Every structure is written in structure tokens, then in C-alpha cells.
Amino acid sequence: MHWNQINFNNFIFTIYNCERSEFNKYIMANKPDNKRKKYRAPRGTSDYLPKRAAQLHYLDSQAAEIFERYGYRRIITPTFEDTDLFSRSIGESSDIVRKEMYTFNDKAGRSLTLRPEATAPVVRAYIEHKLHSEIKPVKLYYIGSMFRYERPQAGRYREFWQLGVEALGSPKPLIDAEVIVLLVDYLKSLALNDLVLHIGSMGDDKCRLPYTKKLRQELEPKAEAMCPDCQQRLKLNPLRVFDCKNKVCRAIIAEAPKITDNLCDECANHLVQVEKGIIGAGIKYQLDPTLVRGFDYYTRTTFEVRSPLLGAQSALGGGGRYDNLIAEYGGPATPAIGFALGMERVLLALEAEQVKLDIEISPDLFVAVVDNTDRPEAFRILTDLRRYGLAAEMDYMARSLRSQMKLADKLGSEFVIILGPDELKSGRVAIKNMATGAERKVSLDQIADSIKNLKSEPKGE
Ligand code: HAM
């Protein structure tokens, strides 16, 4: 465990276990020079300011539209779960469980972990709420932030956002194809083009064990030349060696037997059927015999979509089948498959492909005033317009009329009205189109309808 993690655990532990006064004492005792201290977001986390937050929101709303078109319904699970939910499913030998979990004890001494991924929580919820009695496959999707204590770098964070789907209940290869096509179609709907889809298989209980034995036998005599991580992997789970980036290890592993050449007939046939489904959907892919993903729960199909433009952290999303997991948690034997994609990485890929997300939020109308005393009336009109469905703004900083016009322009407001004593007296106001300068006089109670009509007119008129 890294000292930072110990610190984090201790801190949470202390917060939960202190009486209020003791807590205050703790804060005072650990208080640095508060006048000088500049707080920053914790390492590996980010503030998503409105522009970035709007981009993430766009990814979410686009996903909701497409995932729901494919029949998936949203599920929301807690941000933290019992620690062993993750250690059992992800696997004791995985990097996530060995080094990356944010684990802490609560007041009652329970070991809890901030979710590093959402498949295990969805499976837990599926069993807990007996979703297996629903129409199968049960198709669910989620969005949420995940937590992994990784070394931060571009595309790799300690808190990051995932969008994912899980289809629970069908063993058929066509549902694998559906999930994979959904992942690719979603990314394409964002106008991403430079994508490479990798498909592999992890085999099942019948063929993976003999293959693992064969791989270990092949690699053990060469273990001394391999990196310490791979030596450890050989002991715990030899398949993980395929994840190694070390040059020497890679050269040794290149000669090793591949799982796709060692599948039993059922797994080999399953893979062929999945490929047929993907080809039928017109999607190109690479069969990747070295695609082993960092979780113990996978069986048969695995897949990953990568962006060649993203360097080391190139995986935008990935997933696979996990036919044993639900039974391992005490639920009815239920085959399942899903994927998750990293939303920050998708944004990085969009930037790398120079795709602009057209999500600037600007008002339809800016209500300017000539005289400060007209502001309450302007506010009343503004509120009516908003209630009517228009995005409307006014100034709250006592700006001059000239500055209000500049502000309207800066905000990108499409139209402006100027309320002055004349307008309020006559009950008529000019709606000014900021792009063309054209004006149209309307009565005060027709502003909203007029703007809706103006907005629906073809541009340039
Ligand atoms: P995963 O490959 O660990 O799979 O994560 C999915 C995606 O999350 C990755 O492809 C990547 O884009 C993003 N991601 C992972 N770690 C980080 C990080 N530290 N910083 C930024 N982005 C990251 C899973 O989580 C499985 N639960 C997927 C799944 C669903 N398998 C079956 N169902």
C-alpha cells in the first residue's frame, strides 16, 4: 500500500471515528498555516468546469439516447461497496485489487471501497433485487465516477467517469455482437473515426486451465529474464503477462502459445459466431490473441476499442463476457456480457481528431434596460419569458446600456430587447437580431411568441 493511500484511509477512519470535538481537535492539530495554504483538487482528480462538464453531459445524453434505442435501461448503484465484492470479482492478482483500490473502514469497522468499476456492483444489484425474474436478457446501462489509485498521466486519473452497459441472461454470441456494435456505434455517433476494435477470447473453464498450464510451462524456464511484475504474474495468473509493456518480456511473450489457438470447440465456435455478427453489422475489427483484460471475471469474448491517436492510454472502452460471476456471488447461473468506456478518454480522442462538440449554451434573448429603475420590471418580464421556455438573461451588475449590449454579444445572445421608459409606457418593444441588426416591434406580451417565430425562420431572412 502506498503511503498516500494509508494517509487517505487514516483520514477517513479518523473522520468516521472521532467525536465532533475530537474531530475539530484533529483538524486544528493538522492545520497547516491556513492563511497561506492553497487548496487544490487531490492528485489524479479534476474539477470539471462548465465547459468540460457540458461536454461530459453531452456524452451522457448521447449515450442515453443510443443505449435506450438498443433497449438498455439506466441503473444507479452506490459509489462505495463492501471491499470483498471487488476483490472477489476483479481478482486478487489484478493490479486494481493489489494496488489501486481506495479502501477504508467505516465507523462500524466495515471495510468499504470506492468503486473501481461498475460491473461487480451491477451484478450485486441484479442478485439482491432478483432481476433474474425479469425478461432476459436484462439490459442495463450506467454512468458514474470510478476510483483507482493509479499513477496519474494523460488519460489516466484517480477519479474518472465511465459509461457502461451490462446484458445479463443470454449465452448467445449475438448478444456479444450487440454489445460490441453498440460500443462502436456510440463512438461513431460522436463523429470519432480513428478507432480500432480488438476482439479476443479468454476461453472457458474447460479450455483456459489447460492453456494456462501450457503457458506457465512455456514461460517458467524464461522467467528469470522477465520483469519482476511478470514473475509475479506467472505465479498468480500467467495470462496477465500479455499486458506487460517491457521490451524483453514482450519478445519472450511473442513466442508463447496464444489462447485463441487453444480454445475448446465450443469457445472457438462462439468466437466465430461473434465475428459473423460484427461483420454483418459492417464493423471492421482485429482478432487479437493477446487481448487479456485486467479482470479475473472474464470468460470467452473480450474486446477493446482503441484510438491510435492517444498514446499509452489508448483504450477508449472495453469489456467482455463474464458467464460465471453471478453464480459465484450466489445468484442463479446467468451468463452476461458488458463494456465500459472512459469518458475523459473519449473527450481526448475527440480533441485529437479535432471534432468540435457543438454544445455552447447561449441565451435566446437578453433583456437590457435603459434606466436602473426599470430593472425590477425587466426581471418580471425575464421570469415570464423563462417560464414560457426561452433561455433569457439580464444584467445583475448595474452595467450601463452600452456594457449590457457588449455583455449580450459576449454571451452569444441571439436577440436583445431594450426596455426604457418609452417601451414600458407604450407596451411595445423592438426585438433586435444581434447577427443581422434587424429589428421587429412587438407588444410586450408577444415577446416570447415572436422570438419563437423568429427562431424558426430560415437563417438570413
Ligand atoms: P476497464 O477496461 O477497466 O473495464 O475500464 C473501461 C474504460 O475505462 C477503459 O477502457 C478506459 O477508457 C477507462 N479507464 C480505466 N481506468 C481509467 C483511469 N485510471 N483513468 C481514466 N480512464 C480510465 C472495466 O471497468 C469493466 N468493468 C468493463 C466491463 C463492463 N466489462 C464487462 N462489463
PDB file of N, CA and C and ligand atoms in Angstrom, residues 117 119 142 148 150 155-157 160 162 166 293 295 297-298 315-320 322 338-342 345, ligand 1:
ATOM      1  N   GLU A 117     -14.827   0.073 -10.525  1.00  0.00           N
ATOM      2  CA  GLU A 117     -15.546  -0.265 -11.759  1.00  0.00           C
ATOM      3  C   GLU A 117     -16.981  -0.590 -11.372  1.00  0.00           C
ATOM      4  N   THR A 119     -19.143  -3.159 -12.940  1.00  0.00           N
ATOM      5  CA  THR A 119     -19.745  -4.461 -13.280  1.00  0.00           C
ATOM      6  C   THR A 119     -20.127  -5.232 -12.012  1.00  0.00           C
ATOM      7  N   TYR A 142     -25.146   2.413 -17.242  1.00  0.00           N
ATOM      8  CA  TYR A 142     -24.825   3.279 -16.115  1.00  0.00           C
ATOM      9  C   TYR A 142     -23.831   4.354 -16.524  1.00  0.00           C
ATOM     10  N   ARG A 148      -9.511   4.747  -8.955  1.00  0.00           N
ATOM     11  CA  ARG A 148      -8.381   3.803  -8.965  1.00  0.00           C
ATOM     12  C   ARG A 148      -7.124   4.573  -8.580  1.00  0.00           C
ATOM     13  N   GLU A 150      -4.089   5.010  -9.384  1.00  0.00           N
ATOM     14  CA  GLU A 150      -3.093   4.775 -10.432  1.00  0.00           C
ATOM     15  C   GLU A 150      -2.164   5.972 -10.493  1.00  0.00           C
ATOM     16  N   GLY A 155      -4.914  10.893 -19.719  1.00  0.00           N
ATOM     17  CA  GLY A 155      -5.856   9.787 -19.957  1.00  0.00           C
ATOM     18  C   GLY A 155      -5.935   8.797 -18.816  1.00  0.00           C
ATOM     19  N   ARG A 156      -5.167   9.040 -17.724  1.00  0.00           N
ATOM     20  CA  ARG A 156      -5.246   8.112 -16.580  1.00  0.00           C
ATOM     21  C   ARG A 156      -5.368   8.914 -15.289  1.00  0.00           C
ATOM     22  N   TYR A 157      -6.467   8.719 -14.605  1.00  0.00           N
ATOM     23  CA  TYR A 157      -6.774   9.548 -13.433  1.00  0.00           C
ATOM     24  C   TYR A 157      -7.167   8.656 -12.262  1.00  0.00           C
ATOM     25  N   PHE A 160     -12.310   8.985 -12.367  1.00  0.00           N
ATOM     26  CA  PHE A 160     -12.640   9.171 -13.781  1.00  0.00           C
ATOM     27  C   PHE A 160     -14.057   8.681 -14.009  1.00  0.00           C
ATOM     28  N   GLN A 162     -17.044   6.740 -16.131  1.00  0.00           N
ATOM     29  CA  GLN A 162     -17.326   5.640 -17.070  1.00  0.00           C
ATOM     30  C   GLN A 162     -18.797   5.648 -17.470  1.00  0.00           C
ATOM     31  N   GLU A 166     -24.440  -3.504 -19.322  1.00  0.00           N
ATOM     32  CA  GLU A 166     -24.347  -4.915 -18.969  1.00  0.00           C
ATOM     33  C   GLU A 166     -25.620  -5.585 -19.495  1.00  0.00           C
ATOM     34  N   ARG A 293      -7.768  -8.981 -20.539  1.00  0.00           N
ATOM     35  CA  ARG A 293      -8.127  -7.764 -19.836  1.00  0.00           C
ATOM     36  C   ARG A 293      -7.880  -7.942 -18.344  1.00  0.00           C
ATOM     37  N   PHE A 295      -9.198  -8.206 -15.551  1.00  0.00           N
ATOM     38  CA  PHE A 295     -10.161  -8.708 -14.562  1.00  0.00           C
ATOM     39  C   PHE A 295     -10.231 -10.229 -14.633  1.00  0.00           C
ATOM     40  N   TYR A 297     -12.839 -11.954 -13.951  1.00  0.00           N
ATOM     41  CA  TYR A 297     -14.177 -12.496 -14.177  1.00  0.00           C
ATOM     42  C   TYR A 297     -14.498 -12.842 -15.630  1.00  0.00           C
ATOM     43  N   TYR A 298     -13.599 -12.489 -16.569  1.00  0.00           N
ATOM     44  CA  TYR A 298     -13.955 -12.710 -17.972  1.00  0.00           C
ATOM     45  C   TYR A 298     -13.915 -14.175 -18.393  1.00  0.00           C
ATOM     46  N   ALA A 315      -6.917   2.887 -24.808  1.00  0.00           N
ATOM     47  CA  ALA A 315      -8.203   2.167 -24.754  1.00  0.00           C
ATOM     48  C   ALA A 315      -9.326   3.134 -24.386  1.00  0.00           C
ATOM     49  N   LEU A 316     -10.251   3.307 -25.317  1.00  0.00           N
ATOM     50  CA  LEU A 316     -11.403   4.173 -25.029  1.00  0.00           C
ATOM     51  C   LEU A 316     -12.443   3.402 -24.234  1.00  0.00           C
ATOM     52  N   GLY A 317     -12.550   2.123 -24.534  1.00  0.00           N
ATOM     53  CA  GLY A 317     -13.535   1.315 -23.817  1.00  0.00           C
ATOM     54  C   GLY A 317     -13.258  -0.154 -24.057  1.00  0.00           C
ATOM     55  N   GLY A 318     -13.758  -0.972 -23.172  1.00  0.00           N
ATOM     56  CA  GLY A 318     -13.543  -2.401 -23.345  1.00  0.00           C
ATOM     57  C   GLY A 318     -14.471  -3.184 -22.451  1.00  0.00           C
ATOM     58  N   GLY A 319     -14.526  -4.471 -22.725  1.00  0.00           N
ATOM     59  CA  GLY A 319     -15.398  -5.300 -21.900  1.00  0.00           C
ATOM     60  C   GLY A 319     -15.272  -6.755 -22.262  1.00  0.00           C
ATOM     61  N   GLY A 320     -16.266  -7.512 -21.889  1.00  0.00           N
ATOM     62  CA  GLY A 320     -16.221  -8.931 -22.181  1.00  0.00           C
ATOM     63  C   GLY A 320     -17.343  -9.674 -21.495  1.00  0.00           C
ATOM     64  N   TYR A 322     -18.832 -12.495 -18.888  1.00  0.00           N
ATOM     65  CA  TYR A 322     -18.494 -12.989 -17.545  1.00  0.00           C
ATOM     66  C   TYR A 322     -19.576 -13.980 -17.107  1.00  0.00           C
ATOM     67  N   GLY A 338     -20.696  -7.229 -21.002  1.00  0.00           N
ATOM     68  CA  GLY A 338     -20.859  -5.773 -20.936  1.00  0.00           C
ATOM     69  C   GLY A 338     -19.586  -5.064 -21.329  1.00  0.00           C
ATOM     70  N   PHE A 339     -19.659  -3.739 -21.325  1.00  0.00           N
ATOM     71  CA  PHE A 339     -18.449  -2.933 -21.564  1.00  0.00           C
ATOM     72  C   PHE A 339     -18.531  -1.657 -20.738  1.00  0.00           C
ATOM     73  N   ALA A 340     -17.405  -1.003 -20.592  1.00  0.00           N
ATOM     74  CA  ALA A 340     -17.401   0.356 -20.037  1.00  0.00           C
ATOM     75  C   ALA A 340     -16.442   1.185 -20.866  1.00  0.00           C
ATOM     76  N   LEU A 341     -16.764   2.468 -21.012  1.00  0.00           N
ATOM     77  CA  LEU A 341     -15.801   3.329 -21.698  1.00  0.00           C
ATOM     78  C   LEU A 341     -15.443   4.510 -20.824  1.00  0.00           C
ATOM     79  N   GLY A 342     -14.247   5.000 -21.001  1.00  0.00           N
ATOM     80  CA  GLY A 342     -13.745   6.104 -20.187  1.00  0.00           C
ATOM     81  C   GLY A 342     -14.116   7.424 -20.844  1.00  0.00           C
ATOM     82  N   ARG A 345     -11.299   9.866 -21.710  1.00  0.00           N
ATOM     83  CA  ARG A 345     -10.514   9.414 -22.876  1.00  0.00           C
ATOM     84  C   ARG A 345     -11.274   9.668 -24.166  1.00  0.00           C
TER      85      ARG A 345
HETATM   86  P1  HAM B   1     -11.767  -1.230 -17.869  1.00  0.00           P
HETATM   87  O1  HAM B   1     -11.058  -1.634 -19.127  1.00  0.00           O
HETATM   88  O2  HAM B   1     -11.012  -1.346 -16.608  1.00  0.00           O
HETATM   89  O3  HAM B   1     -13.089  -2.119 -17.808  1.00  0.00           O
HETATM   90  O4  HAM B   1     -12.276   0.247 -17.973  1.00  0.00           O
HETATM   91  C1  HAM B   1     -13.041   0.683 -19.072  1.00  0.00           C
HETATM   92  C2  HAM B   1     -12.505   2.009 -19.585  1.00  0.00           C
HETATM   93  O5  HAM B   1     -12.420   2.941 -18.509  1.00  0.00           O
HETATM   94  C3  HAM B   1     -11.103   1.937 -20.140  1.00  0.00           C
HETATM   95  O6  HAM B   1     -11.100   1.473 -21.470  1.00  0.00           O
HETATM   96  C4  HAM B   1     -10.667   3.386 -20.040  1.00  0.00           C
HETATM   97  O7  HAM B   1     -11.167   4.130 -21.138  1.00  0.00           O
HETATM   98  C5  HAM B   1     -11.366   3.855 -18.775  1.00  0.00           C
HETATM   99  N1  HAM B   1     -10.419   3.886 -17.663  1.00  0.00           N
HETATM  100  C6  HAM B   1      -9.965   2.856 -16.920  1.00  0.00           C
HETATM  101  N2  HAM B   1      -9.102   3.284 -15.976  1.00  0.00           N
HETATM  102  C7  HAM B   1      -9.003   4.615 -16.127  1.00  0.00           C
HETATM  103  C8  HAM B   1      -8.276   5.652 -15.457  1.00  0.00           C
HETATM  104  N3  HAM B   1      -7.491   5.401 -14.416  1.00  0.00           N
HETATM  105  N4  HAM B   1      -8.402   6.917 -15.896  1.00  0.00           N
HETATM  106  C9  HAM B   1      -9.216   7.216 -16.957  1.00  0.00           C
HETATM  107  N5  HAM B   1      -9.940   6.279 -17.605  1.00  0.00           N
HETATM  108  C10 HAM B   1      -9.823   5.000 -17.206  1.00  0.00           C
HETATM  109  C11 HAM B   1     -13.995  -2.070 -16.796  1.00  0.00           C
HETATM  110  O8  HAM B   1     -14.037  -1.207 -15.963  1.00  0.00           O
HETATM  111  C12 HAM B   1     -15.011  -3.187 -16.866  1.00  0.00           C
HETATM  112  N6  HAM B   1     -15.936  -3.051 -15.745  1.00  0.00           N
HETATM  113  C13 HAM B   1     -15.737  -3.156 -18.198  1.00  0.00           C
HETATM  114  C14 HAM B   1     -16.807  -4.196 -18.312  1.00  0.00           C
HETATM  115  C15 HAM B   1     -18.132  -3.999 -18.199  1.00  0.00           C
HETATM  116  N7  HAM B   1     -16.588  -5.487 -18.507  1.00  0.00           N
HETATM  117  C16 HAM B   1     -17.774  -6.107 -18.529  1.00  0.00           C
HETATM  118  N8  HAM B   1     -18.709  -5.223 -18.320  1.00  0.00           N
END
